[in-house]
Coordinates of C-alpha atoms in Angstrom, one line a residue:
M1 CA 32.3 28.5 -27.2
S2 CA 30.2 31.1 -25.5
F3 CA 26.6 31.1 -24.1
E4 CA 26.5 34.8 -23.1
D5 CA 23.4 35.3 -25.3
I6 CA 21.6 32.5 -23.5
P7 CA 19.6 33.8 -20.5
V8 CA 20.2 30.8 -18.3
P9 CA 23.4 29.1 -17.2
I10 CA 24.7 26.1 -19.3
G11 CA 27.0 23.4 -18.1
P12 CA 27.3 19.8 -16.9
V13 CA 26.8 20.9 -13.3
Y14 CA 23.0 21.1 -14.0
E15 CA 22.7 17.5 -15.1
G16 CA 20.4 15.6 -12.8
E17 CA 18.2 18.6 -12.1
R18 CA 14.7 17.5 -11.2
I19 CA 11.7 19.7 -12.2
R20 CA 8.5 18.8 -10.4
A21 CA 5.0 19.4 -11.8
K22 CA 4.5 22.5 -9.7
Q23 CA 7.8 23.9 -11.0
M24 CA 7.3 23.3 -14.7
Y25 CA 6.1 25.8 -17.3
V26 CA 5.5 23.2 -20.0
E27 CA 5.9 19.4 -20.5
L28 CA 7.0 18.0 -23.8
G29 CA 6.5 14.4 -24.9
G30 CA 6.4 11.9 -22.1
P31 CA 3.7 9.4 -21.2
K32 CA 0.8 11.8 -22.0
M33 CA 1.7 12.1 -25.6
K34 CA 1.3 9.3 -28.2
K35 CA 3.9 10.5 -30.7
H36 CA 7.2 12.1 -29.9
F37 CA 10.8 11.4 -30.8
E38 CA 14.4 12.5 -31.1
L39 CA 16.6 11.5 -34.0
C40 CA 20.0 12.4 -35.3
K41 CA 20.9 11.9 -39.0
V42 CA 24.3 12.2 -40.8
V43 CA 23.5 14.0 -44.0
D44 CA 25.4 15.5 -47.0
K45 CA 26.9 18.9 -46.5
K46 CA 24.6 20.3 -49.2
E47 CA 21.5 19.4 -47.1
I48 CA 22.6 21.6 -44.1
T49 CA 22.5 25.3 -43.3
D50 CA 24.9 25.4 -40.4
G51 CA 23.4 26.9 -37.2
Q52 CA 19.9 26.9 -38.5
V53 CA 17.0 26.2 -36.1
T54 CA 13.6 25.5 -37.5
I55 CA 10.3 25.2 -35.6
H56 CA 7.3 23.4 -37.0
G57 CA 4.4 24.2 -34.6
I58 CA 4.0 26.6 -31.8
D59 CA 7.1 28.1 -30.1
L60 CA 7.7 27.8 -26.3
K61 CA 6.6 31.4 -25.6
D62 CA 3.2 30.7 -27.1
M63 CA 2.5 27.6 -25.1
E64 CA 0.1 27.8 -22.1
E65 CA 1.6 27.4 -18.7
G66 CA 1.1 23.9 -17.4
S67 CA 0.3 22.4 -20.8
T68 CA 1.7 19.3 -22.5
H69 CA 2.8 19.1 -26.1
P70 CA 4.3 16.6 -28.6
I71 CA 8.0 17.1 -29.3
G72 CA 10.1 16.0 -32.2
I73 CA 13.8 16.9 -32.2
L74 CA 15.7 16.2 -35.4
V75 CA 19.4 16.9 -35.3
E76 CA 21.2 16.8 -38.7
V77 CA 25.0 16.8 -38.8
T78 CA 27.8 16.6 -41.4
G79 CA 31.5 16.1 -41.5
P80 CA 34.0 14.1 -43.6
E81 CA 34.7 11.6 -40.8
L82 CA 31.0 10.9 -39.9
E83 CA 29.3 7.6 -40.6
V84 CA 25.8 6.3 -40.2
D85 CA 26.9 4.0 -37.2
L86 CA 27.5 7.2 -35.2
E87 CA 23.9 8.5 -35.6
A88 CA 22.5 6.6 -32.5
V89 CA 25.4 7.8 -30.4
F90 CA 25.0 11.4 -31.4
E91 CA 21.3 11.1 -30.9
R92 CA 21.8 9.9 -27.3
R93 CA 23.7 13.1 -26.6
V94 CA 20.5 15.0 -26.9
H95 CA 19.7 13.7 -23.4
E96 CA 23.1 15.0 -22.0
F97 CA 23.1 18.3 -23.8
C98 CA 19.5 19.3 -22.9
N99 CA 20.3 18.6 -19.3
F100 CA 23.2 21.0 -19.5
V101 CA 20.6 23.8 -19.5
N102 CA 19.6 25.1 -16.1
G103 CA 15.8 24.8 -16.1
I104 CA 15.4 21.8 -18.4
M105 CA 14.9 18.2 -17.4
H106 CA 15.3 15.6 -20.1
L107 CA 14.5 11.9 -19.6
N108 CA 14.6 8.9 -21.8
Q109 CA 15.3 8.7 -25.6
R110 CA 14.0 7.7 -29.0
Y111 CA 10.2 7.6 -29.0
T112 CA 9.9 7.9 -25.2
N113 CA 11.7 11.3 -24.8
W114 CA 10.3 13.5 -22.1
L115 CA 11.2 17.1 -21.3
R116 CA 10.1 19.6 -18.7
I117 CA 11.0 23.3 -18.8
S118 CA 10.8 25.2 -15.6
K119 CA 8.9 28.4 -14.9
T120 CA 12.1 30.0 -13.6
A121 CA 13.9 29.4 -16.9
V122 CA 11.0 31.0 -18.9
E123 CA 10.8 33.9 -16.6
K124 CA 14.5 34.5 -17.2
G125 CA 13.9 34.7 -20.9
F126 CA 14.5 31.1 -22.1
N127 CA 11.2 31.2 -24.0
S128 CA 12.0 29.9 -27.5
F129 CA 13.1 26.6 -29.1
Q130 CA 15.5 28.8 -31.1
L131 CA 17.6 29.1 -27.9
L132 CA 17.5 25.4 -27.2
G133 CA 18.5 24.7 -30.8
A134 CA 21.4 27.1 -30.6
V135 CA 22.6 25.5 -27.4
L136 CA 22.4 22.0 -29.0
I137 CA 24.3 23.0 -32.1
R138 CA 27.1 24.7 -30.2
L139 CA 27.5 21.7 -27.8
Y140 CA 27.5 19.2 -30.6
K141 CA 30.3 21.0 -32.5
A142 CA 32.3 21.7 -29.3
E143 CA 32.0 18.3 -27.6
L144 CA 32.3 16.3 -30.9
P145 CA 34.8 18.1 -33.1
I146 CA 34.3 15.6 -36.0
I147 CA 30.9 17.4 -36.5
E148 CA 31.6 20.4 -38.7
Q149 CA 28.1 21.6 -39.3
A150 CA 24.7 21.0 -37.7
Q151 CA 21.1 22.2 -37.8
V152 CA 18.2 21.4 -35.5
T153 CA 14.4 21.1 -36.3
F154 CA 11.7 21.0 -33.7
F155 CA 8.2 19.6 -34.2
T156 CA 5.5 20.7 -31.7
N157 CA 2.3 20.2 -33.7
E158 CA 0.4 16.9 -33.8
K159 CA 0.0 17.0 -37.6
E160 CA 3.5 18.3 -38.4
I161 CA 5.1 15.5 -36.3
E162 CA 3.4 12.6 -38.1
K163 CA 5.8 12.3 -41.1
P164 CA 9.1 12.7 -39.2
Y165 CA 7.8 10.4 -36.5
T166 CA 7.2 7.6 -39.0
M167 CA 10.6 8.2 -40.5
A168 CA 12.2 8.0 -37.1
M169 CA 10.4 4.7 -36.2
E170 CA 11.6 3.2 -39.5
I171 CA 15.2 4.2 -38.8
Y172 CA 15.0 2.7 -35.2
D173 CA 13.7 -0.6 -36.6
K174 CA 16.6 -0.8 -39.1
R175 CA 19.1 -0.2 -36.4
D176 CA 17.5 -2.9 -34.2
E177 CA 17.4 -5.4 -37.1
R178 CA 21.1 -5.0 -37.7
A179 CA 21.9 -5.4 -34.0
R180 CA 20.2 -8.9 -34.1
T181 CA 22.7 -10.2 -36.7
I182 CA 25.6 -10.9 -34.2
H183 CA 26.0 -12.4 -30.7
D184 CA 28.4 -12.2 -27.8
E185 CA 30.4 -15.2 -29.0
D186 CA 31.2 -13.3 -32.3
V187 CA 33.1 -10.5 -30.7
D188 CA 36.1 -10.0 -28.4
M189 CA 35.1 -6.6 -27.0
F190 CA 32.1 -5.3 -25.0
Y191 CA 31.3 -1.6 -24.3
G192 CA 30.2 0.5 -21.3
C193 CA 28.1 3.7 -21.1
V194 CA 27.8 6.2 -18.3
L195 CA 25.6 8.8 -20.0
C196 CA 23.0 8.3 -17.2
Q197 CA 25.3 8.6 -14.2
S198 CA 24.0 12.1 -13.4
F199 CA 20.7 10.5 -12.5
A200 CA 22.0 7.1 -11.3
P201 CA 25.5 7.5 -9.8
T202 CA 26.2 3.8 -9.3
H203 CA 25.0 2.7 -12.7
A204 CA 27.0 1.8 -15.8
C205 CA 25.5 0.0 -18.8
C206 CA 27.3 -3.0 -20.2
I207 CA 26.5 -3.2 -23.9
T208 CA 27.1 -6.5 -25.7
P209 CA 25.6 -7.9 -29.0
D210 CA 23.0 -9.8 -27.0
R211 CA 22.3 -7.0 -24.5
T212 CA 21.6 -3.5 -25.8
S213 CA 21.7 -0.5 -23.5
L214 CA 18.7 -0.3 -21.1
C215 CA 17.5 2.8 -22.9
G216 CA 17.3 0.8 -26.1
S217 CA 19.0 3.5 -28.2
I218 CA 22.6 2.2 -28.2
N219 CA 23.5 -1.3 -29.6
W220 CA 26.9 -2.9 -29.9
F221 CA 27.6 -1.4 -33.3
D222 CA 26.7 2.1 -32.0
A223 CA 28.9 1.7 -28.9
R224 CA 31.9 0.5 -30.9
A225 CA 31.7 3.5 -33.3
A226 CA 31.4 5.9 -30.4
A227 CA 34.3 4.4 -28.4
K228 CA 36.5 4.6 -31.6
V229 CA 35.7 8.2 -32.2
D230 CA 35.9 9.4 -28.6
P231 CA 37.8 6.9 -26.5
K232 CA 37.6 9.2 -23.4
G233 CA 33.9 9.8 -23.7
P234 CA 30.9 8.4 -21.9
L235 CA 31.1 5.2 -24.1
Y236 CA 34.2 3.1 -23.7
E237 CA 35.7 -0.4 -24.3
V238 CA 35.1 -3.1 -21.7
P239 CA 37.4 -6.2 -22.3
P240 CA 35.2 -9.1 -21.3
G241 CA 38.1 -11.0 -19.6
E242 CA 37.4 -14.6 -18.4
C243 CA 33.9 -15.9 -18.7
L244 CA 33.1 -17.2 -15.2
D245 CA 29.6 -18.5 -16.1
P246 CA 28.3 -18.5 -19.7
L247 CA 24.7 -19.2 -18.6
A248 CA 24.7 -16.2 -16.2
G249 CA 26.8 -14.0 -18.4
E250 CA 29.4 -13.3 -15.7
Y251 CA 32.7 -12.0 -16.9
T252 CA 35.8 -10.8 -14.9
G253 CA 36.1 -7.7 -17.1
V254 CA 32.5 -6.7 -16.6
N255 CA 32.8 -7.2 -12.8
E256 CA 35.9 -5.0 -12.8
M257 CA 34.2 -2.3 -14.8
I258 CA 31.1 -2.1 -12.7
K259 CA 33.2 -2.0 -9.5
K260 CA 35.2 0.8 -10.8
R261 CA 32.4 2.8 -12.3
S262 CA 30.1 2.3 -9.3
L263 CA 32.9 3.4 -6.9
G264 CA 32.9 0.0 -5.2
E265 CA 29.1 -0.1 -4.6
I266 CA 28.5 -3.0 -7.1
N267 CA 31.1 -5.9 -7.4
R268 CA 29.4 -8.5 -9.5
I269 CA 26.9 -8.7 -12.3
F270 CA 25.1 -11.5 -14.2
L271 CA 24.2 -10.0 -17.6
F272 CA 21.5 -12.6 -18.2
S273 CA 19.6 -12.7 -14.9
G274 CA 17.0 -10.5 -13.2
M275 CA 17.2 -12.4 -9.9
E276 CA 20.8 -13.1 -9.1
F277 CA 23.3 -10.2 -9.2
P278 CA 21.2 -8.4 -11.9
H279 CA 22.5 -5.6 -14.0
T280 CA 22.1 -2.2 -12.4
S281 CA 19.3 0.0 -13.7
C282 CA 19.4 3.8 -14.5
G283 CA 16.1 5.6 -15.0
C284 CA 15.9 5.7 -18.8
F285 CA 15.1 2.0 -19.3
E286 CA 12.4 1.2 -21.8
A287 CA 10.7 -1.5 -19.7
I288 CA 10.8 -3.4 -16.4
D289 CA 11.1 -7.1 -15.9
F290 CA 9.4 -7.8 -12.5
Y291 CA 9.1 -11.0 -10.6
I292 CA 5.6 -12.4 -9.7
P293 CA 6.2 -14.7 -6.7
E294 CA 2.6 -16.0 -6.7
V295 CA 3.3 -17.8 -10.0
N296 CA 7.1 -18.0 -9.9
G297 CA 7.1 -16.1 -13.2
H298 CA 8.0 -12.7 -14.6
G299 CA 6.0 -9.8 -16.0
I300 CA 7.1 -7.0 -18.4
I301 CA 5.7 -3.5 -18.4
D302 CA 6.9 -0.6 -20.6
R303 CA 6.8 3.1 -19.8
N304 CA 4.0 3.7 -22.4
Y305 CA 1.5 1.6 -20.4
G306 CA -0.6 4.0 -18.3
D307 CA -2.5 1.4 -16.2
V308 CA -1.3 -0.9 -13.4
A309 CA 0.5 -4.1 -14.1
I310 CA -0.7 -7.5 -13.0
N311 CA 1.0 -7.0 -9.7
G312 CA -1.1 -4.0 -9.0
L313 CA 1.7 -1.4 -9.5
P314 CA 2.0 1.1 -12.3
F315 CA 5.2 1.6 -14.2
S316 CA 6.1 4.8 -12.2
A317 CA 6.0 3.0 -8.9
M318 CA 8.2 0.1 -10.1
A319 CA 10.6 2.5 -11.8
N320 CA 11.2 4.2 -8.4
Q321 CA 12.0 0.8 -7.0
T322 CA 14.2 -0.2 -9.9
G323 CA 16.2 2.9 -11.0
G324 CA 18.9 5.1 -9.5
G325 CA 21.7 2.7 -10.1
K326 CA 20.4 0.0 -7.7
Q327 CA 21.0 -3.7 -8.2
M328 CA 17.5 -4.9 -7.3
P329 CA 16.6 -8.6 -7.7
G330 CA 13.1 -9.0 -9.0
F331 CA 13.0 -5.5 -10.5
N332 CA 15.2 -5.1 -13.6
G333 CA 15.3 -2.3 -16.1
I334 CA 15.6 -3.6 -19.6
S335 CA 15.4 -2.6 -23.3
I336 CA 12.7 -3.9 -25.6
Q337 CA 15.4 -5.4 -27.9
Y338 CA 16.8 -7.4 -25.0
I339 CA 13.5 -9.2 -24.6
I340 CA 13.9 -10.9 -28.0
S341 CA 17.5 -11.7 -27.4
P342 CA 18.2 -15.5 -27.2
K343 CA 20.0 -14.9 -23.9
Y344 CA 17.1 -12.9 -22.3
Q345 CA 17.3 -13.7 -18.5
Q346 CA 18.4 -17.2 -19.5
Y347 CA 20.0 -17.9 -16.2
D348 CA 16.6 -17.5 -14.4
G349 CA 14.9 -19.9 -16.8
I350 CA 17.4 -22.6 -17.6
S351 CA 18.5 -23.0 -14.0
Q352 CA 14.9 -23.9 -13.2
G353 CA 14.7 -26.5 -15.9
L354 CA 13.1 -24.4 -18.6
N355 CA 14.4 -24.1 -22.2
S356 CA 15.1 -20.4 -22.1
G357 CA 14.6 -17.2 -20.1
I358 CA 11.7 -16.0 -22.1
E359 CA 9.7 -19.0 -20.8
T360 CA 9.7 -17.4 -17.4
V361 CA 7.5 -14.5 -18.8
V362 CA 3.8 -15.0 -18.0
W363 CA 2.4 -11.5 -18.5
M364 CA 3.2 -8.3 -20.4
N365 CA 1.2 -5.3 -21.4
K366 CA -0.4 -5.6 -24.8
G367 CA 1.7 -2.8 -26.3
V368 CA 4.9 -4.7 -25.7
K369 CA 3.4 -8.0 -26.9
D370 CA 2.2 -6.5 -30.1
R371 CA 5.5 -4.9 -30.8
I372 CA 7.7 -8.0 -30.2
G373 CA 5.2 -10.8 -30.9
D374 CA 6.8 -11.7 -34.3
F375 CA 10.1 -12.4 -32.6
L376 CA 8.8 -14.6 -29.8
P377 CA 8.5 -18.5 -30.0
K378 CA 5.2 -19.2 -31.8
D379 CA 4.1 -21.8 -29.3
L380 CA 4.8 -19.5 -26.3
L381 CA 3.2 -16.3 -27.6
P382 CA -0.5 -17.2 -27.0
K383 CA 0.4 -18.4 -23.5
I384 CA 1.6 -15.0 -22.3
A385 CA -1.2 -13.1 -20.8
T386 CA -1.9 -9.3 -21.2
E387 CA -4.3 -6.9 -19.5
E388 CA -7.0 -8.1 -22.0
E389 CA -6.9 -11.7 -20.7
V390 CA -6.4 -11.3 -17.0
T391 CA -6.6 -8.5 -14.4
D392 CA -5.5 -10.1 -11.2
I393 CA -3.1 -12.7 -9.8
N394 CA -5.8 -15.3 -9.2
A395 CA -7.0 -15.0 -12.8
L396 CA -3.4 -15.2 -14.0
K397 CA -2.9 -18.5 -12.1
Q398 CA -5.9 -20.1 -13.7
W399 CA -4.9 -18.7 -17.1
L400 CA -1.5 -20.2 -16.9
Q401 CA -3.0 -23.6 -16.1
D402 CA -5.6 -23.4 -18.9
V403 CA -3.0 -22.6 -21.5
D404 CA -0.4 -25.0 -20.1
H405 CA 2.4 -22.4 -19.8
P406 CA 5.9 -23.8 -19.4
I407 CA 6.2 -22.1 -16.0
L408 CA 3.9 -24.8 -14.5
A409 CA 6.8 -27.2 -14.6
T410 CA 8.5 -25.1 -11.9
W411 CA 5.5 -24.9 -9.6
A412 CA 5.8 -28.5 -8.1
E413 CA 9.5 -27.9 -7.2
A414 CA 8.8 -24.5 -5.7
L415 CA 5.9 -25.9 -3.6
A416 CA 8.0 -28.8 -2.4
E417 CA 10.8 -26.4 -1.3
E418 CA 8.3 -24.2 0.5
E419 CA 6.8 -27.1 2.4
E420 CA 10.3 -28.4 3.3
E421 CA 11.4 -24.9 4.6
E422 CA 8.3 -24.5 6.7
E423 CA 8.7 -28.0 8.2
E424 CA 12.3 -27.4 9.0
W425 CA 11.6 -24.0 10.5
E426 CA 8.9 -25.3 12.8
A427 CA 11.0 -28.4 13.8
E428 CA 14.1 -26.3 14.7
G429 CA 12.2 -23.5 16.3
A430 CA 14.8 -20.7 16.2
M431 CA 16.3 -21.6 12.9
V432 CA 15.2 -19.4 10.0
P433 CA 15.9 -20.8 6.4
M434 CA 18.1 -18.7 4.2
G435 CA 16.0 -16.3 2.1
T436 CA 12.9 -16.7 4.4
M437 CA 11.8 -14.3 7.0
G438 CA 8.7 -14.5 9.2
M439 CA 7.0 -11.9 11.4
T440 CA 3.7 -11.7 13.2
I441 CA 1.5 -8.6 12.7
P442 CA -0.7 -8.1 15.8
G443 CA -4.3 -7.3 15.5
V444 CA -6.2 -4.5 17.2
G445 CA -5.2 -4.3 20.9
G446 CA -2.4 -6.8 20.3
A447 CA -4.8 -9.8 20.0
G448 CA -5.0 -12.1 17.0
G449 CA -3.2 -10.8 13.9
F450 CA -1.6 -12.6 11.0
K451 CA 1.8 -14.1 10.0
V452 CA 3.8 -12.7 7.1
I453 CA 6.5 -15.0 5.5
L454 CA 8.9 -13.4 3.0
K455 CA 10.3 -16.0 0.6
N456 CA 13.5 -15.6 -1.4
C457 CA 14.3 -12.2 0.2
K458 CA 17.6 -10.7 1.1
V459 CA 17.6 -8.5 4.2
V460 CA 20.8 -6.5 5.0
A461 CA 21.2 -4.5 8.2
E462 CA 24.2 -2.9 9.8
A463 CA 22.8 -3.5 13.3
I464 CA 19.7 -4.9 15.0
I465 CA 18.7 -3.1 18.2
I466 CA 16.2 -4.8 20.5
K467 CA 14.6 -2.7 23.3
K468 CA 12.2 -3.7 25.9
I469 CA 9.2 -1.4 26.0
E470 CA 8.0 -0.7 29.5
P471 CA 4.3 -0.2 29.9
K472 CA 3.3 3.3 30.7
G473 CA 1.6 3.9 34.0
R474 CA -1.9 5.2 34.0
K475 CA -2.3 8.8 34.9
K476 CA -3.9 9.5 38.2
K477 CA -7.1 11.3 38.1

């Protein structure tokens, strides 16, 4: 395989390259575009012209510098050993292969794909989707030898993308519907994925029937097919081992896997909790589950929502806090399909006396609610607020009381624990309750000020250094 005719270097060393707004020539897809997608289809040999790259819309060289455009990427492949179950796995490799190109940053997947092409790459001559298509075809056939022939079609026009976008969405829905037919108890093997480790070095997805990949593009069936075809590839078998806690979803095999794949950074994972030893998050997650301490509930925001969530933060700010392979209690990257799983964050809900994890959800942006509403409990659905019902925390508190949300049952217990902690703290003086930290912020000139108490927080420090600050002497006039 040669890339001598490609004007920029190609290789895995360029994965993880970041292209900032000032460095980009054009932006494709992403949050500014309503319709964009990437899809892989296994088709009959008669439907393919091997090596063909087709562009519907304007080509890269005709795009204005600094502009944003829709992008549809359709990869069609054929081979005697190929099966439909492999489509989603091949599709996810678009992310990896695009990032092999020096000067391209590819993020996300499915209908949230987002690309930036740098000014430097275009200046060097990488100025056509014909070149990107040629790279993709060569990499697919070289990295996945069971693919005998391939062709790629790009859609960059708003009208041209309509029909293939609709087709892609229908295919995604069918895959998701099939994934909902089995559960963790029905299988004896889980799977792992490290496709995102170039952006999140300590992250590895654990894929089970009840927990799809964070990006939403690989379910248990997809992962099984991929591991079978390419056992040494980025998707691999994870024997569950002993189930230490069925409510939390803690398994010895999953803990061993994450310890190995994170190089010892992460030792323990609860698959079904966003608060205790949560699953690590990459950067390609479809949505974020975030804790709202004021109401002891959770909110959900997806990357398509352009405004701030109920906690005053936009998706981008929470994504920076959540991603990168971190294990961050209270900020958990998730897939949309996981929200409708019967095991969704069940540890966080049931351990508080609720019936399920979904009962901890008090707010989600309307786009998410509209999409999954048919799969949520009918009595709970009208009790989950969106940006149309409430716009701040105080209004949310009142809303939850007005609709009698199940989360109210946890408020009395939480309030009692808070009062007990404060009384114990004040009685003991120097004793600080576990998970609680207090500090005084002085006012102007050191007078007055206010007290900040952090509840249910974990503070880790290698050392604490206390120094006495001597007052500076006044300068003599």
